[in-house]
Short mmCIF file of C-alpha atoms and ligand atoms in Angstrom, two decimals:
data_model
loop_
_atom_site.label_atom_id
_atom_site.label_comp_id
_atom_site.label_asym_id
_atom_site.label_seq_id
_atom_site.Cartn_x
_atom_site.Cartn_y
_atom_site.Cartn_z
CA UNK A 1 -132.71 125.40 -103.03
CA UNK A 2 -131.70 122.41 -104.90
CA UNK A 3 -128.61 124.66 -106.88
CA UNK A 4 -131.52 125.82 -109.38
CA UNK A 5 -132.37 129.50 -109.89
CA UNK A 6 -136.13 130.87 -108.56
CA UNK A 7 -138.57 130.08 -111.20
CA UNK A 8 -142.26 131.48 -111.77
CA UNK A 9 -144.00 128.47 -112.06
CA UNK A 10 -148.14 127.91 -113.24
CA UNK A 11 -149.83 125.38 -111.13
CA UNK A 12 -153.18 124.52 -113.05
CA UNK A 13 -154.95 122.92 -110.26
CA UNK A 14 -153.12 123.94 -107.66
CA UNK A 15 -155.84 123.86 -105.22
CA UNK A 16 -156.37 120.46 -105.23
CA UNK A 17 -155.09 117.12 -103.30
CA UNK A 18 -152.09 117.06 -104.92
CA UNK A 19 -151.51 120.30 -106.78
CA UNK A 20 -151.90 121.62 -102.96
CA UNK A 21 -148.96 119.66 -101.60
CA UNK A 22 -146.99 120.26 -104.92
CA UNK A 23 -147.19 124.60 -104.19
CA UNK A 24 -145.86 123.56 -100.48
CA UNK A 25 -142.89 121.77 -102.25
CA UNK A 26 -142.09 124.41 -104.60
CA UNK A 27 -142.67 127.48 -102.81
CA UNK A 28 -140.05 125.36 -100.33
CA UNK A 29 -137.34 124.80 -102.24
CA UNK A 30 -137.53 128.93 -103.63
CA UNK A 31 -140.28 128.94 -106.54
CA UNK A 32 -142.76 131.85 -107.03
CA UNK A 33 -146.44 129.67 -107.55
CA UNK A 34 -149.31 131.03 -109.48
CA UNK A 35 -152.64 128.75 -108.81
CA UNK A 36 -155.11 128.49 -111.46
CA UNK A 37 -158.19 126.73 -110.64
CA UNK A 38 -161.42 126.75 -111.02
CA UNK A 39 -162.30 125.01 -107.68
CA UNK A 40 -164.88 122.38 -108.99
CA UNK A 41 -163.45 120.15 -106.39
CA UNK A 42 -161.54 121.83 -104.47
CA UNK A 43 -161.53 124.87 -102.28
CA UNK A 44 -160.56 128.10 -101.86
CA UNK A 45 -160.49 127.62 -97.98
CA UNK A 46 -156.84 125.72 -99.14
CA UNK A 47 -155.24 129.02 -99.73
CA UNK A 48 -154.73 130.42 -95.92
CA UNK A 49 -153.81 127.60 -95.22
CA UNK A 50 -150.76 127.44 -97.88
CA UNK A 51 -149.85 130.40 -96.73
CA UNK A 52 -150.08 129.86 -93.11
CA UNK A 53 -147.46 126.63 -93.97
CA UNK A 54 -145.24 128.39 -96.37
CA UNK A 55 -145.35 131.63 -94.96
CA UNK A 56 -145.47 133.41 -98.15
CA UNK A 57 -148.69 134.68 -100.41
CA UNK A 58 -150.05 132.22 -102.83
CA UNK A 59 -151.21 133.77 -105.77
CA UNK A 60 -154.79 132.31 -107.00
CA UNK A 61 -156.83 132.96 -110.24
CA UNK A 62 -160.10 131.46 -110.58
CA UNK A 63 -159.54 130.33 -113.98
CA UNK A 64 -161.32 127.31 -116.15
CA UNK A 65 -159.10 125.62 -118.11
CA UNK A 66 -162.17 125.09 -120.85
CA UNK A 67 -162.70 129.36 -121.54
CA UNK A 68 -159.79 130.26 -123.88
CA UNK A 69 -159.77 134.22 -123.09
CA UNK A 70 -158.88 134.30 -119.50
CA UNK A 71 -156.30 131.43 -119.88
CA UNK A 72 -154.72 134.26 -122.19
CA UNK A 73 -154.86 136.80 -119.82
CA UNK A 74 -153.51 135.07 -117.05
CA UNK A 75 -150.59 134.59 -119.27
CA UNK A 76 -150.40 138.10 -120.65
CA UNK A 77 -150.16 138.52 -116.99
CA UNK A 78 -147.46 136.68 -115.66
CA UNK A 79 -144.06 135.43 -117.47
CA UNK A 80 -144.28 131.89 -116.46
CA UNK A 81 -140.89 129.71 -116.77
CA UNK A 82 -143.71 126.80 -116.32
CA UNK A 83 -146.41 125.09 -116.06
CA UNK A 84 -147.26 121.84 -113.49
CA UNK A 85 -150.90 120.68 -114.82
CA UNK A 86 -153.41 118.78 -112.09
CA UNK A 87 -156.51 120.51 -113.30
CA UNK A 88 -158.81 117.56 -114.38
CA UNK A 89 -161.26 115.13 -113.20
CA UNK A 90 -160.42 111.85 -111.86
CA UNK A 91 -163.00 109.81 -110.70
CA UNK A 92 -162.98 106.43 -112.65
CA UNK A 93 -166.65 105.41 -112.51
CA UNK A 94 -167.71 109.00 -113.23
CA UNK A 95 -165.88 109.00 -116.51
CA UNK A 96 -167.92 106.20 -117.92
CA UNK A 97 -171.29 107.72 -117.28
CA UNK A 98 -169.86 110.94 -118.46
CA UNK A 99 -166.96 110.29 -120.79
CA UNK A 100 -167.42 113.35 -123.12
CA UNK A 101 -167.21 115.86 -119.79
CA UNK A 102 -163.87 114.01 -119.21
CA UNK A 103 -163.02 114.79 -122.78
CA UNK A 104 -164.12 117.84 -122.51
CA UNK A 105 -162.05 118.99 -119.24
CA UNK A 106 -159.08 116.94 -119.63
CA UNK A 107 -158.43 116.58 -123.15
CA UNK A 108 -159.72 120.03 -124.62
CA UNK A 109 -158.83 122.06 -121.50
CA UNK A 110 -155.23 120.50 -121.95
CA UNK A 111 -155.15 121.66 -125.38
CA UNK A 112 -156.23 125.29 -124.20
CA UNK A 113 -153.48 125.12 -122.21
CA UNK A 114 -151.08 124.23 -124.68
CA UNK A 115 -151.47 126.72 -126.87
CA UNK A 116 -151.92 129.33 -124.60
CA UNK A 117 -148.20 128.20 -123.40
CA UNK A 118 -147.01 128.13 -127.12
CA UNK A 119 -148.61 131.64 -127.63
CA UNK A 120 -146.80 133.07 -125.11
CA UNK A 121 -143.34 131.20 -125.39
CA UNK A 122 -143.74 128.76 -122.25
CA UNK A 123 -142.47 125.37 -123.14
CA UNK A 124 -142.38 123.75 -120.11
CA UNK A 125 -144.80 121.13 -118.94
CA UNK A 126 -144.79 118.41 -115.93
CA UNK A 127 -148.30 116.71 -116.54
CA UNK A 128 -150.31 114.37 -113.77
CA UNK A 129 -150.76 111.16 -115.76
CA UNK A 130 -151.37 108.09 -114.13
CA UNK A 131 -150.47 104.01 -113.51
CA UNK A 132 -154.30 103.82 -115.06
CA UNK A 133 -152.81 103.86 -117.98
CA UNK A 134 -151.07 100.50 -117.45
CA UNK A 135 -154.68 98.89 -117.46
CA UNK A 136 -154.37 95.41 -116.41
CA UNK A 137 -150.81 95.06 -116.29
CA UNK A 138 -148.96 91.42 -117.58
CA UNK A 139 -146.41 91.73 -114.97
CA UNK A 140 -145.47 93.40 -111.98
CA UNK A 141 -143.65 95.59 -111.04
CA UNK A 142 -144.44 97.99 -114.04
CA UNK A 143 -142.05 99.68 -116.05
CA UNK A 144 -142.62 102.85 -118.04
CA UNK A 145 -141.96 100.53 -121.46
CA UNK A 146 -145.42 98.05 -120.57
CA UNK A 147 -147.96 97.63 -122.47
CA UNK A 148 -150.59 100.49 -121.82
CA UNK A 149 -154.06 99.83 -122.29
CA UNK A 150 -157.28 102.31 -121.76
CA UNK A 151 -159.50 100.93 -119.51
CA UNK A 152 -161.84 103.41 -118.99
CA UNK A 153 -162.76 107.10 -120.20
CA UNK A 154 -160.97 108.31 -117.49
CA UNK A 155 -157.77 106.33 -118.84
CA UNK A 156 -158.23 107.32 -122.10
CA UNK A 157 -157.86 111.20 -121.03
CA UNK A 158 -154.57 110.40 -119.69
CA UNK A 159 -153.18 108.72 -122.16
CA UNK A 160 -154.33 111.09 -125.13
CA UNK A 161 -152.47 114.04 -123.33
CA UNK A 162 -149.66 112.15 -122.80
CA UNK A 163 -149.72 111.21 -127.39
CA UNK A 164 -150.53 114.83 -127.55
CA UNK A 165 -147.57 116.00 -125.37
CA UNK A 166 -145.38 113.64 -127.17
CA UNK A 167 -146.42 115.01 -130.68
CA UNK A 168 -146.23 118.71 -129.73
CA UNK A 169 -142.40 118.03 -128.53
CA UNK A 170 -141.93 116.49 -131.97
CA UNK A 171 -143.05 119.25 -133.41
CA UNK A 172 -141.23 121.83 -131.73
CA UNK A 173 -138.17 121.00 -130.26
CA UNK A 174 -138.56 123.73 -127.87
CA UNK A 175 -141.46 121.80 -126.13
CA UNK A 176 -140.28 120.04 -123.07
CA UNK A 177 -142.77 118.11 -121.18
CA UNK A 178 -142.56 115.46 -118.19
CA UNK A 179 -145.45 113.05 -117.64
CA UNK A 180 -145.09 111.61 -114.29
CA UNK A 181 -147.52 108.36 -114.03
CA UNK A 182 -148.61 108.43 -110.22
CA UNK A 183 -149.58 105.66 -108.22
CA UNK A 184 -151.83 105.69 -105.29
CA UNK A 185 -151.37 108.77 -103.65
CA UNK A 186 -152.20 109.04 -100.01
CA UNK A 187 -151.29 111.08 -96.76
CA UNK A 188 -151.11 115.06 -95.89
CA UNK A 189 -148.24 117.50 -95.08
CA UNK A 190 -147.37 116.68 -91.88
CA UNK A 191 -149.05 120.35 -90.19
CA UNK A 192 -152.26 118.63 -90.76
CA UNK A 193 -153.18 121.54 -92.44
CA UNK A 194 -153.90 120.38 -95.80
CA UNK A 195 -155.52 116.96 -97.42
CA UNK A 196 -157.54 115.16 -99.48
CA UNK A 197 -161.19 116.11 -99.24
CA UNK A 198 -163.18 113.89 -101.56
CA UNK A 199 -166.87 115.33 -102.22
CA UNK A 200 -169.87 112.58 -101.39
CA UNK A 201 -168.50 109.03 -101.33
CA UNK A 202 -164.85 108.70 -101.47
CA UNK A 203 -163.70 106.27 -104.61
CA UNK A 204 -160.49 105.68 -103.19
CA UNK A 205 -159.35 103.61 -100.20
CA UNK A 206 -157.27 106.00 -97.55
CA UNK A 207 -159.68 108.54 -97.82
CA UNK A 208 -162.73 105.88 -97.20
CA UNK A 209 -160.88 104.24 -94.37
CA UNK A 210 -160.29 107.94 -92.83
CA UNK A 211 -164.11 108.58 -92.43
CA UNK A 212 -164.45 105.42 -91.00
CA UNK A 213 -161.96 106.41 -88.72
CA UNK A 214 -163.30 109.52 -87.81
CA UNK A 215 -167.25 108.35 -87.19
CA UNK A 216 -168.53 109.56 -90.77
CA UNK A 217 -168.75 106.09 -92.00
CA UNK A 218 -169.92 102.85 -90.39
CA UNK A 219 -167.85 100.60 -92.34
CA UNK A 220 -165.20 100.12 -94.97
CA UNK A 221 -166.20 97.64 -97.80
CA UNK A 222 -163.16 95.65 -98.94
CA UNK A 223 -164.06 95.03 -103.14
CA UNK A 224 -162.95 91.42 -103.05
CA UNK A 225 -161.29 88.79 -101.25
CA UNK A 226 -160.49 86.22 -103.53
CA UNK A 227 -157.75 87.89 -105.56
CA UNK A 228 -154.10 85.75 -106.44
CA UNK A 229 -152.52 87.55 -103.88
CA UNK A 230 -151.29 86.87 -100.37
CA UNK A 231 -154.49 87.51 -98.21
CA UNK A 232 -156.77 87.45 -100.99
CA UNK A 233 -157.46 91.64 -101.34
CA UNK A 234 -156.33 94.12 -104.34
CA UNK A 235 -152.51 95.26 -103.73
CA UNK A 236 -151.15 98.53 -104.91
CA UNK A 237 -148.38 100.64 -104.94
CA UNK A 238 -149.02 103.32 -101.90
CA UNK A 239 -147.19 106.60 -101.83
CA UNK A 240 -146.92 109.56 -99.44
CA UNK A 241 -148.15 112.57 -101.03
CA UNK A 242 -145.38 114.97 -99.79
CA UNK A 243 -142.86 112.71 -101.31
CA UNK A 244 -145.58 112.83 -104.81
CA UNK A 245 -144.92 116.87 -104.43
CA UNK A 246 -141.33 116.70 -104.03
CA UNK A 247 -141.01 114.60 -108.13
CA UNK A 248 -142.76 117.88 -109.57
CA UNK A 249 -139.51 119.82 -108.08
CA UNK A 250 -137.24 117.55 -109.43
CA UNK A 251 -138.98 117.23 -113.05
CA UNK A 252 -139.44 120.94 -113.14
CA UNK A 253 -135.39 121.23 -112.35
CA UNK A 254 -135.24 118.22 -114.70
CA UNK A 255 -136.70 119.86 -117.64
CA UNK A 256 -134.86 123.01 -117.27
CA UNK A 257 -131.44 121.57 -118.71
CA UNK A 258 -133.07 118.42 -120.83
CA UNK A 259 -135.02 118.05 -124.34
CA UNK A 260 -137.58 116.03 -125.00
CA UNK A 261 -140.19 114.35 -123.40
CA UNK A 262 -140.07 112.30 -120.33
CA UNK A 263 -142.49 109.73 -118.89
CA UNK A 264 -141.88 108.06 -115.57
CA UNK A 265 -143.96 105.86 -113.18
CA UNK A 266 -143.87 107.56 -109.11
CA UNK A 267 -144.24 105.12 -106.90
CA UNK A 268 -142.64 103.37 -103.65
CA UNK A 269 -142.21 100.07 -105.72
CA UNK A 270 -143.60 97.97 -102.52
CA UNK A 271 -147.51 96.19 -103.06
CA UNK A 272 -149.46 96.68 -100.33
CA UNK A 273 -153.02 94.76 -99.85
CA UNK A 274 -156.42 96.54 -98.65
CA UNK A 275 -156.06 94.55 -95.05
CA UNK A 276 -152.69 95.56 -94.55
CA UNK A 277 -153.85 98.79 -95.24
CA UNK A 278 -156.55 98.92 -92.91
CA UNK A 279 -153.97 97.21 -90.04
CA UNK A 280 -151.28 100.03 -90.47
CA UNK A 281 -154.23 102.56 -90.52
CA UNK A 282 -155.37 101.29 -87.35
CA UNK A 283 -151.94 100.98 -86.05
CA UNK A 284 -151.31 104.46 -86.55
CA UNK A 285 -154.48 105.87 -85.60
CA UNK A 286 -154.95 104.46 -82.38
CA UNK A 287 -158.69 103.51 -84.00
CA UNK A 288 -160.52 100.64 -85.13
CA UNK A 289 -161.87 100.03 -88.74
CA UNK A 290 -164.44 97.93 -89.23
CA UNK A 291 -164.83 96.32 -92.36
CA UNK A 292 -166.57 93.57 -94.73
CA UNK A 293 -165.68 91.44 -97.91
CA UNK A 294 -167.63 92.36 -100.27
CA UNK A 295 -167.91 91.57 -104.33
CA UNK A 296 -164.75 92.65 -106.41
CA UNK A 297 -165.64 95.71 -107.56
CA UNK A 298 -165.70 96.20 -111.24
CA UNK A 299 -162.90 96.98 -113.74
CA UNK A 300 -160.17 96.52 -110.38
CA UNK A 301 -157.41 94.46 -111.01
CA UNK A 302 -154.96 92.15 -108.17
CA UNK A 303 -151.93 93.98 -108.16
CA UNK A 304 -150.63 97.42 -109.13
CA UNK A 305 -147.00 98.44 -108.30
CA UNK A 306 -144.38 99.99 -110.21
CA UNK A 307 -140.60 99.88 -110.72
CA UNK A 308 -139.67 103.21 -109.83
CA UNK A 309 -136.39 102.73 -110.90
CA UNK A 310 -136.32 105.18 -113.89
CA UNK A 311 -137.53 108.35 -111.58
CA UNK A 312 -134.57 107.74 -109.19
CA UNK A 313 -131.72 107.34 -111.86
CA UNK A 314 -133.30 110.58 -114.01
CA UNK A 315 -134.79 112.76 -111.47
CA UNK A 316 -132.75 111.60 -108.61
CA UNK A 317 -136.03 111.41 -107.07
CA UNK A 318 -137.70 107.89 -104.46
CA UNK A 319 -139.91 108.20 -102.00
CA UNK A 320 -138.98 108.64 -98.85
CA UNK A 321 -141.78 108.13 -96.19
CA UNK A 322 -143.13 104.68 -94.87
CA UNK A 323 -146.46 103.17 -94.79
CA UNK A 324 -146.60 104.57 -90.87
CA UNK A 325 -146.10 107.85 -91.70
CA UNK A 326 -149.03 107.70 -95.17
CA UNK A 327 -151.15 106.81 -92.13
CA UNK A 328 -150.45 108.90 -89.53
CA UNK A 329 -150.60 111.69 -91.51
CA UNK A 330 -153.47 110.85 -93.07
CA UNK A 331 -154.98 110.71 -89.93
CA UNK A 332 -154.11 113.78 -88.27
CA UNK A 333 -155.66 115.91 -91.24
CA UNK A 334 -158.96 113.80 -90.88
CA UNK A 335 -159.15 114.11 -87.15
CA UNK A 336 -158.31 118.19 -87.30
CA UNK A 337 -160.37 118.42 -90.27
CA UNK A 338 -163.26 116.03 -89.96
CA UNK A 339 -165.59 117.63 -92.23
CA UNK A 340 -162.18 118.38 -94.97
CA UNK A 341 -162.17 122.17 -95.36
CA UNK A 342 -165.85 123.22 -94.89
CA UNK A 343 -165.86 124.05 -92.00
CA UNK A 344 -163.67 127.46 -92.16
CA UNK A 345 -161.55 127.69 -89.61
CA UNK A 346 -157.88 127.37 -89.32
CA UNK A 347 -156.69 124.87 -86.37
CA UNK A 348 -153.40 125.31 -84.40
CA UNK A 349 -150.22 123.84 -86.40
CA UNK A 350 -149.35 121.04 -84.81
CA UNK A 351 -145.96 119.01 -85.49
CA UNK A 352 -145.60 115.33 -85.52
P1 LIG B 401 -158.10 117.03 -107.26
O1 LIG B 401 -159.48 116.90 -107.84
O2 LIG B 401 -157.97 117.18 -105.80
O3 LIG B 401 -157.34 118.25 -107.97
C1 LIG B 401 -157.62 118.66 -109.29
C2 LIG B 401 -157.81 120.17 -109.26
O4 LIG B 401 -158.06 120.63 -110.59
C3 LIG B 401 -159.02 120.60 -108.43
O5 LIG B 401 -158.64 121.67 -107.59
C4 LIG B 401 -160.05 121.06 -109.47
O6 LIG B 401 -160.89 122.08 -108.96
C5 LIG B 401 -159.15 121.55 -110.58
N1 LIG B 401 -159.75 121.49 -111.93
C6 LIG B 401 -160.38 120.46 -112.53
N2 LIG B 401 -160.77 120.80 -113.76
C7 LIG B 401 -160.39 122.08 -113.95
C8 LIG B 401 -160.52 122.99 -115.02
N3 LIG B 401 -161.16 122.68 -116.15
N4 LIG B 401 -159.99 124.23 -114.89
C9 LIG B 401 -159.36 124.59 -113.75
N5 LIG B 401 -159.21 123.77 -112.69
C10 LIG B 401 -159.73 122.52 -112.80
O7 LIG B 401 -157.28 115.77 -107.78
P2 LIG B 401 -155.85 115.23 -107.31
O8 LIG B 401 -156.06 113.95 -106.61
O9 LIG B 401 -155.08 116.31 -106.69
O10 LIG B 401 -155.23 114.87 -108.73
C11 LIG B 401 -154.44 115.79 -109.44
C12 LIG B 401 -154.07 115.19 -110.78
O11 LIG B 401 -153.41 113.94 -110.60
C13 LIG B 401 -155.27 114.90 -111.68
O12 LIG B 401 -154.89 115.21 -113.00
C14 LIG B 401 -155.47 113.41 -111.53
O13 LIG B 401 -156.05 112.85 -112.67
C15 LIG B 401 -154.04 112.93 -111.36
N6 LIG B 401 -153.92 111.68 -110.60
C16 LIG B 401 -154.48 111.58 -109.36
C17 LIG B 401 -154.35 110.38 -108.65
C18 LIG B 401 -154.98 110.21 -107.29
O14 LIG B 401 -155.14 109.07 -106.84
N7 LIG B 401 -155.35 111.27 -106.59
C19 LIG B 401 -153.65 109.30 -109.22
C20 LIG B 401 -153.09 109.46 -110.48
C21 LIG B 401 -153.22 110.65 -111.17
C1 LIG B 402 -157.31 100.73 -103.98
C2 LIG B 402 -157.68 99.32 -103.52
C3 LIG B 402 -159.83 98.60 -104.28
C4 LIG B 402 -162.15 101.53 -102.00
C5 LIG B 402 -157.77 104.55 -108.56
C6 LIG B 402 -157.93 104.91 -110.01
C7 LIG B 402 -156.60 105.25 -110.60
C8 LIG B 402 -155.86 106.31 -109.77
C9 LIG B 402 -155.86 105.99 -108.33
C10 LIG B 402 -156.22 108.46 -110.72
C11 LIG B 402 -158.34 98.47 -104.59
C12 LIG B 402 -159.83 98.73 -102.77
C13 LIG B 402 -161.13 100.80 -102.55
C14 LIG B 402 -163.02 100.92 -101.07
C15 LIG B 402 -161.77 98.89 -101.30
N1 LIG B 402 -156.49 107.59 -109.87
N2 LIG B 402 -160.94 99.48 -102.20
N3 LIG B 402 -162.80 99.61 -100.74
O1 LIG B 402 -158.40 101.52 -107.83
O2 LIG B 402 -155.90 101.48 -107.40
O3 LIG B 402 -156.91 103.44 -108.45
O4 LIG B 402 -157.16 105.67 -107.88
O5 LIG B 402 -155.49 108.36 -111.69
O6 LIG B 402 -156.85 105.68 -111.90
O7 LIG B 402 -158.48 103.79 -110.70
O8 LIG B 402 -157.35 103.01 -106.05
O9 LIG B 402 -158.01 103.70 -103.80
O10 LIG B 402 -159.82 103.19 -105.49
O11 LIG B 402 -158.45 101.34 -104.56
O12 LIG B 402 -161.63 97.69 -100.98
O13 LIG B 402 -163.98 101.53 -100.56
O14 LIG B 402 -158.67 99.45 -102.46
O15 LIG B 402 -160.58 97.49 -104.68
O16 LIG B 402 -157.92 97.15 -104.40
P1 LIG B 402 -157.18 102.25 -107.47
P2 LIG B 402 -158.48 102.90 -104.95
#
């Protein structure tokens, strides 16, 4: 352990992507994790398989952050020193069909979750925002003082908790809360016994070029290749999900001995396009992905990456893993795991 003392820490969302990674990381460095989720996209079949890596129990509770009462009870339950919140939804084009579900889960289940912590004296929050709320940025690379700009329901979620979060620690000076604005996420723990397992049609690239990869899908669509940028395809800021999991250590440790409210952009600070992408992917994968420029597709922007400057000097926190290693681990979850975790059965551990 990183010189801190064990803590009992509430992971809402815990089951997911990267709530999953995030219990790997703290149970690691000494922390006792309580996952409440209620598993509407995610599954339980995550939890042997925590346990299998960390080699201790994960405690689960099937718990919706919407229904007040058995927020309470859970807790009544536990004495939590705090809380890492995942538990929303977080598909962009979803949202704007159904922007007052979004409201709904991640806006009013936040605010359940608030109170219950105030009720019970927890006043500790690291919450998943995201670069969406940078919009279309003016410049890159971002820094946490750009403009932001709500884009989309989905956005709008994000950056309402974040006002809400900020207005709570005014408040009550007690309230200490991190918002950590995440990039593009991508990769698996290294075991390949955990990863992202979208539902339908993935949204997001690495998880589209995956089931390409593995013979699920025929081809990837590239949205656009006549962007301002080098070889003419949208460029983000890709980072390794392990090194995502590691930040929520660091802010929880963070929080323990600082005031306030925090908000800082995770990211590698390096823009990487869709092709080169697809070339590492295929690098590391040994496999081909076939693909086709297509139309943009709408409400993307060119170029996303962020100064992660601020994270390193407060949290002591960068990211440590290259684009070979987002890739190859990325890959070895999809090949063990073709169909994600419906199919129950765990597979060997195997080490890089
Ligand atoms: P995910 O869908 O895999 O994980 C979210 C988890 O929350 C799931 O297990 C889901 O079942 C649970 N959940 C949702 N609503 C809930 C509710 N009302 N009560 C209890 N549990 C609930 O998503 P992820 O990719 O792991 O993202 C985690 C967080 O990070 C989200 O808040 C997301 O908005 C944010 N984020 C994700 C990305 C990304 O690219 N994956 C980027 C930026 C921010
Ligand atoms: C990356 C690049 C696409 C799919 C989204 C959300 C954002 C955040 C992260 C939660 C872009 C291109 C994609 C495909 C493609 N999530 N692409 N073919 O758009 O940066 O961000 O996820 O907070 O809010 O908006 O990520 O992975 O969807 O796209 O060509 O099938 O890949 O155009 O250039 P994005 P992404």
């Amino acid at each position: 352990m990183a010189g801190q003392s064990s803590m009992c820490i509430l992971v809402c969302g815990g089951a997911g992507y990267i709530g999953s990674h995030t219990c790997v990381a703290l149970a690691e460095r000494g922390h006792r994790v309580v996952i409440a989720d209620n598993f509407s996209n995610s599954s339980p079949q995550v939890l042997p398989r925590l346990e299998r890596i960390t080699g201790v129990p994960m405690a689960c509770e099937r718990v919706d952050l919407r229904t007040k009462a058995p927020l309470a009870r859970l807790f009544s339950r536990y004495r939590f020193d705090a809380v890492v919140h995942f538990a929303a939804l977080k598909a962009v084009g979803e949202s704007c069909a159904r922007p007052l579900d979004y409201f709904h889960n991640n806006i009013s289940g936040t605010i359940n979750l608030l109170q219950a912590m105030e009720h019970a004296g927890v006043r500790r929050l690291v919450f998943s925002s995201s670069a969406t709320v940078y919009g279309n940025p003016e410049a890159v690379p971002i820094t946490e003082e750009a403009r932001v700009e709500v884009t989309n329901p989905y956005g709008r979620t994000k950056l309402v908790v974040e006002q809400l979060a900020s207005d709570l620690c005014r408040a009550n000076g007690a309230f200490r809360v991190a918002n950590l604005r995440y990039f593009n996420p991508v990769g698996a723990h290294p075991s390949g016994l955990i990863g992202e397992d979208p539902t339908g049609v993935p949204n997001n690239l690495m998880p589209f070029i995956c089931q390409v990869a593995v013979g699920r899908r025929r081809k990837l669509n590239v949205f656009g290749g006549d962007y301002p940028t080098p070889d003419g395809t949208g460029v983000r800021d890709y980072l390794h999900v392990t090194d995502l999991a590691e930040a929520h250590t660091d802010a929880l440790e963070y929080l323990a001995s600082h005031d306030g409210n925090l908000t800082v952009n995770l990211g590698t600070g390096n823009g990487i396009s869709v092709l080169e992408l697809v070339r590492a992917f295929e690098n590391a994968s040994g496999r081909s992905v076939p693909f086709e420029i297509v139309a943009r597709r709408p409400g993307d922007v060119a170029e996303v990456y962020a100064d992660p400057s601020m994270a390193r000097r407060l949290l002591g926190w960068r990211s440590r893993l290259d684009l070979d290693a987002m890739c190859r681990d990325a890959w070895r979850w999809q090949s063990m795991n073709p169909e994600g975790y419906r199919r129950n059965r765990l597979h060997p551990v195997r080490r890089p």
